Tab-separated table of C-alpha atoms in Angstrom:
chain	number	residue	atom	x	y	z
A	28	UNK	CA	0.862	14.812	-24.032
A	29	UNK	CA	-0.642	15.871	-20.757
A	30	UNK	CA	1.039	15.153	-17.445
A	31	UNK	CA	0.317	16.007	-13.862
A	32	UNK	CA	2.958	16.546	-11.217
A	33	UNK	CA	2.307	16.394	-7.522
A	34	UNK	CA	4.835	16.839	-4.761
A	35	UNK	CA	6.144	15.929	-2.328
A	36	UNK	CA	5.478	12.198	-2.436
A	37	UNK	CA	5.675	11.784	1.320
A	38	UNK	CA	5.592	14.273	4.145
A	39	UNK	CA	5.799	14.019	7.915
A	40	UNK	CA	4.737	17.161	9.718
A	41	UNK	CA	4.179	18.009	13.385
A	42	UNK	CA	0.783	19.052	14.663
A	43	UNK	CA	0.311	22.791	14.348
A	44	UNK	CA	2.748	23.226	11.492
A	45	UNK	CA	1.718	24.694	8.115
A	46	UNK	CA	1.204	22.703	4.958
A	47	UNK	CA	1.626	23.381	1.275
A	48	UNK	CA	1.105	20.715	-1.378
A	49	UNK	CA	1.536	21.664	-4.987
A	50	UNK	CA	0.071	20.222	-8.137
A	51	UNK	CA	0.811	21.311	-11.683
A	52	UNK	CA	-0.550	20.142	-14.999
A	53	UNK	CA	1.244	20.249	-18.316
A	54	UNK	CA	0.011	19.914	-21.860
A	55	UNK	CA	-3.470	21.325	-21.469
A	56	UNK	CA	-5.155	24.615	-20.714
A	57	UNK	CA	-8.026	25.582	-18.450
A	58	UNK	CA	-8.393	22.173	-16.860
A	59	UNK	CA	-10.706	21.397	-13.973
A	60	UNK	CA	-8.549	20.663	-10.958
A	61	UNK	CA	-9.368	18.609	-7.890
A	62	UNK	CA	-7.913	17.798	-4.488
A	63	UNK	CA	-8.958	14.548	-2.832
A	64	UNK	CA	-8.061	13.009	0.505
A	65	UNK	CA	-8.037	9.308	1.164
A	66	UNK	CA	-7.831	8.110	4.752
A	67	UNK	CA	-6.177	4.730	5.295
A	68	UNK	CA	-8.343	1.992	3.756
A	69	UNK	CA	-11.072	4.442	2.849
A	70	UNK	CA	-12.541	6.038	-0.229
A	71	UNK	CA	-11.700	9.332	-1.875
A	72	UNK	CA	-13.166	12.425	-0.313
A	73	UNK	CA	-13.410	15.432	-2.601
A	74	UNK	CA	-11.940	18.425	-0.798
A	75	UNK	CA	-11.751	21.183	-3.397
A	76	UNK	CA	-12.283	21.668	-7.067
A	77	UNK	CA	-11.558	24.551	-9.384
A	78	UNK	CA	-12.823	25.422	-12.845
A	79	UNK	CA	-10.513	28.408	-13.332
A	80	UNK	CA	-7.919	30.745	-11.862
A	81	UNK	CA	-9.024	32.000	-8.485
A	82	UNK	CA	-12.189	29.900	-8.573
A	83	UNK	CA	-12.286	27.405	-5.729
A	84	UNK	CA	-15.216	25.357	-4.527
A	85	UNK	CA	-15.001	23.655	-1.166
A	86	UNK	CA	-16.836	20.435	-0.577
A	87	UNK	CA	-16.315	19.994	3.142
A	88	UNK	CA	-15.571	22.392	6.011
A	89	UNK	CA	-12.108	21.695	7.298
A	90	UNK	CA	-8.751	22.896	8.339
A	91	UNK	CA	-7.556	23.121	4.753
A	92	UNK	CA	-7.706	25.674	1.970
A	93	UNK	CA	-6.891	25.642	-1.720
A	94	UNK	CA	-5.701	28.208	-4.203
A	95	UNK	CA	-5.232	28.367	-7.947
A	96	UNK	CA	-2.804	31.185	-8.657
A	97	UNK	CA	-2.164	30.045	-12.232
A	98	UNK	CA	-4.204	28.150	-14.790
A	99	UNK	CA	-2.349	24.878	-14.312
A	100	UNK	CA	-1.327	25.173	-10.673
A	101	UNK	CA	-3.371	24.022	-7.709
A	102	UNK	CA	-2.158	24.353	-4.134
A	103	UNK	CA	-3.498	22.758	-0.987
A	104	UNK	CA	-2.620	24.546	2.232
A	105	UNK	CA	-3.145	24.587	5.944
A	106	UNK	CA	-2.043	27.108	8.538
A	107	UNK	CA	-2.046	24.586	11.378
A	108	UNK	CA	-2.169	20.857	10.768
A	109	UNK	CA	-4.264	18.530	12.897
A	110	UNK	CA	-3.670	14.834	13.516
A	111	UNK	CA	-6.845	14.141	11.559
A	112	UNK	CA	-5.294	15.731	8.465
A	113	UNK	CA	-3.137	12.634	7.984
A	114	UNK	CA	-3.936	10.764	4.807
A	115	UNK	CA	-3.170	10.277	1.158
A	116	UNK	CA	-3.782	13.411	-0.888
A	117	UNK	CA	-4.436	13.158	-4.572
A	118	UNK	CA	-4.562	15.911	-7.147
A	119	UNK	CA	-6.464	15.324	-10.370
A	120	UNK	CA	-7.420	17.132	-13.527
A	121	UNK	CA	-10.018	16.695	-16.203
A	122	UNK	CA	-11.511	18.680	-19.022
A	123	UNK	CA	-14.450	17.322	-20.929
A	124	UNK	CA	-17.346	15.881	-18.992
A	125	UNK	CA	-16.941	12.575	-20.796
A	126	UNK	CA	-13.264	12.349	-19.959
A	127	UNK	CA	-11.789	10.514	-17.047
A	128	UNK	CA	-9.899	12.353	-14.341
A	129	UNK	CA	-6.127	12.025	-14.463
A	130	UNK	CA	-4.434	11.689	-11.128
A	131	UNK	CA	-1.089	12.651	-9.728
A	132	UNK	CA	1.001	10.148	-7.838
A	133	UNK	CA	-0.304	11.362	-4.501
A	134	UNK	CA	1.224	12.723	-1.308
A	135	UNK	CA	1.237	10.601	1.796
A	136	UNK	CA	0.950	13.021	4.707
A	137	UNK	CA	1.540	11.931	8.282
A	138	UNK	CA	0.863	14.442	11.016
A	139	UNK	CA	2.674	13.550	14.223
B	18	UNK	CA	-27.429	11.382	0.194
B	19	UNK	CA	-24.388	9.576	-1.114
B	20	UNK	CA	-23.755	10.216	-4.771
B	21	UNK	CA	-21.948	6.914	-5.236
B	22	UNK	CA	-22.530	3.788	-3.152
B	23	UNK	CA	-20.316	0.738	-3.166
B	24	UNK	CA	-21.722	-1.794	-0.738
B	25	UNK	CA	-18.956	-4.384	-0.919
B	26	UNK	CA	-15.998	-3.340	1.226
B	27	UNK	CA	-14.133	-6.525	0.319
B	28	UNK	CA	-14.439	-9.232	-2.303
B	29	UNK	CA	-12.582	-12.456	-3.024
B	30	UNK	CA	-12.433	-14.227	-6.359
B	31	UNK	CA	-10.641	-17.294	-7.602
B	32	UNK	CA	-8.065	-16.743	-10.293
B	33	UNK	CA	-9.534	-17.069	-13.811
B	34	UNK	CA	-13.074	-16.578	-12.516
B	35	UNK	CA	-15.269	-13.562	-13.238
B	36	UNK	CA	-16.261	-11.082	-10.532
B	37	UNK	CA	-18.815	-8.289	-10.327
B	38	UNK	CA	-18.220	-5.183	-8.261
B	39	UNK	CA	-21.381	-3.279	-7.404
B	40	UNK	CA	-21.962	0.438	-7.771
B	41	UNK	CA	-25.135	2.494	-7.491
B	42	UNK	CA	-25.378	6.200	-8.035
B	43	UNK	CA	-27.717	9.041	-7.265
B	44	UNK	CA	-28.326	11.971	-9.558
B	45	UNK	CA	-31.215	13.956	-10.958
B	46	UNK	CA	-29.135	15.252	-13.846
B	47	UNK	CA	-29.979	13.488	-17.113
B	48	UNK	CA	-26.412	13.908	-18.313
B	49	UNK	CA	-23.652	12.214	-16.391
B	50	UNK	CA	-20.651	9.971	-16.763
B	51	UNK	CA	-19.700	6.914	-14.769
B	52	UNK	CA	-16.115	5.781	-14.282
B	53	UNK	CA	-14.237	2.934	-12.669
B	54	UNK	CA	-10.726	3.218	-11.301
B	55	UNK	CA	-8.275	0.700	-9.908
B	56	UNK	CA	-5.927	1.612	-7.079
B	57	UNK	CA	-3.130	-0.852	-6.371
B	58	UNK	CA	-1.182	-0.716	-3.126
B	59	UNK	CA	1.165	1.871	-4.660
B	60	UNK	CA	-1.671	4.388	-4.462
B	61	UNK	CA	-1.824	5.414	-8.089
B	62	UNK	CA	-5.260	5.737	-9.639
B	63	UNK	CA	-5.675	3.799	-12.874
B	64	UNK	CA	-8.636	4.582	-15.100
B	65	UNK	CA	-10.417	1.444	-16.299
B	66	UNK	CA	-13.664	2.213	-18.073
B	67	UNK	CA	-16.207	4.942	-18.807
B	68	UNK	CA	-19.979	4.890	-19.431
B	69	UNK	CA	-21.956	7.928	-20.534
B	70	UNK	CA	-25.558	8.305	-19.458
B	71	UNK	CA	-26.705	8.450	-23.076
B	72	UNK	CA	-24.648	5.513	-24.260
B	73	UNK	CA	-26.926	2.785	-25.579
B	74	UNK	CA	-24.487	-0.037	-25.153
B	75	UNK	CA	-22.553	-1.212	-22.136
B	76	UNK	CA	-18.927	-0.132	-22.193
B	77	UNK	CA	-16.209	-2.737	-22.559
B	78	UNK	CA	-12.434	-2.462	-22.295
B	79	UNK	CA	-10.596	-5.731	-22.617
B	80	UNK	CA	-11.445	-7.866	-19.582
B	81	UNK	CA	-13.501	-5.050	-18.070
B	82	UNK	CA	-17.139	-4.435	-18.840
B	83	UNK	CA	-19.659	-2.144	-17.243
B	84	UNK	CA	-23.151	-3.468	-16.613
B	85	UNK	CA	-25.117	-0.242	-16.940
B	86	UNK	CA	-28.725	-0.397	-15.729
B	87	UNK	CA	-29.994	3.135	-15.996
B	88	UNK	CA	-33.406	2.613	-14.452
B	89	UNK	CA	-31.830	1.010	-11.403
B	90	UNK	CA	-29.050	3.599	-11.358
B	91	UNK	CA	-26.415	0.914	-11.181
B	92	UNK	CA	-23.078	0.650	-12.940
B	93	UNK	CA	-21.474	-2.603	-11.913
B	94	UNK	CA	-17.975	-3.485	-13.043
B	95	UNK	CA	-17.431	-7.003	-14.344
B	96	UNK	CA	-13.903	-8.353	-14.496
B	97	UNK	CA	-13.619	-11.521	-16.515
B	98	UNK	CA	-10.854	-14.109	-16.144
B	99	UNK	CA	-9.426	-12.591	-12.954
B	100	UNK	CA	-5.665	-12.375	-12.621
B	101	UNK	CA	-3.512	-12.045	-9.530
B	102	UNK	CA	-2.606	-8.536	-10.650
B	103	UNK	CA	-6.245	-7.524	-10.369
B	104	UNK	CA	-5.959	-7.495	-6.581
B	105	UNK	CA	-6.489	-3.839	-5.666
B	106	UNK	CA	-9.044	-1.293	-4.514
B	107	UNK	CA	-11.678	-0.435	-7.080
B	108	UNK	CA	-13.539	2.847	-7.098
B	109	UNK	CA	-16.701	3.821	-8.886
B	110	UNK	CA	-17.050	7.511	-9.744
B	111	UNK	CA	-19.546	9.864	-11.302
B	112	UNK	CA	-19.457	13.231	-12.947
B	113	UNK	CA	-22.686	15.166	-13.498
B	114	UNK	CA	-23.701	17.659	-16.104
B	115	UNK	CA	-23.118	18.299	-19.772
B	116	UNK	CA	-21.448	21.641	-19.190
B	117	UNK	CA	-18.098	21.569	-20.954
B	118	UNK	CA	-16.392	22.889	-17.865
B	119	UNK	CA	-17.913	20.209	-15.694
B	120	UNK	CA	-18.094	20.159	-11.958
B	121	UNK	CA	-17.532	17.753	-9.099
B	122	UNK	CA	-16.160	14.289	-9.634
B	123	UNK	CA	-17.578	12.000	-6.942
B	124	UNK	CA	-16.075	8.711	-5.801
B	125	UNK	CA	-17.480	5.801	-3.848
B	126	UNK	CA	-15.821	4.266	-0.792
B	127	UNK	CA	-14.251	1.507	-2.833
B	128	UNK	CA	-14.176	-2.282	-2.929
B	129	UNK	CA	-11.051	-4.200	-2.037
B	130	UNK	CA	-10.665	-7.124	-4.433
B	131	UNK	CA	-8.414	-10.052	-3.625
B	132	UNK	CA	-7.697	-12.645	-6.290
B	133	UNK	CA	-6.928	-16.059	-4.835
B	134	UNK	CA	-4.523	-18.325	-6.731
């Protein structure tokens, strides 16, 4: 069966520090991978998506970047965090267009 | 333009009553999929129901049904016989295109549902 792992679950980082959130998928190959951010009480904002290794599409200009070094690994990074980067970050994967997206448990990031 | 619009930031429903959560979408692609997710306070995203653009019948999954009106571009979620455990955020989402490899997966801003005992 397929599973998705996302870590860490919670993170408190000072402004200006770097960030690295990792997401890995098991049990499938060549998935589409997504990073979303959810501000408190708000909807999900699509940040990045990837259809293959090294292929990253960015939806919004921001302080963040994403990389896909391996087929089932998706990393969200920042060189210098801003206060506005605080939020709940969700990684997701899907495959067929008629298939729902499967989400990780999320990372709650607080930038202080 | 917003791909997915959910105009109800918050909804209240009496336990055991039915409730409809609104969702409209915007796409020029003839092939797309519509999804509803539930997000309890824990933050996890729980898939509820799926409707394909070519599906002739409205999707149903237990107490959940999707009122799909293609011409109006609406995909409202109906929850019958509400339970206290249904209190959560509900998100409507859309995926465009018939390409096997797919593309973006768009979400609305969500509706917070509170079930009153």
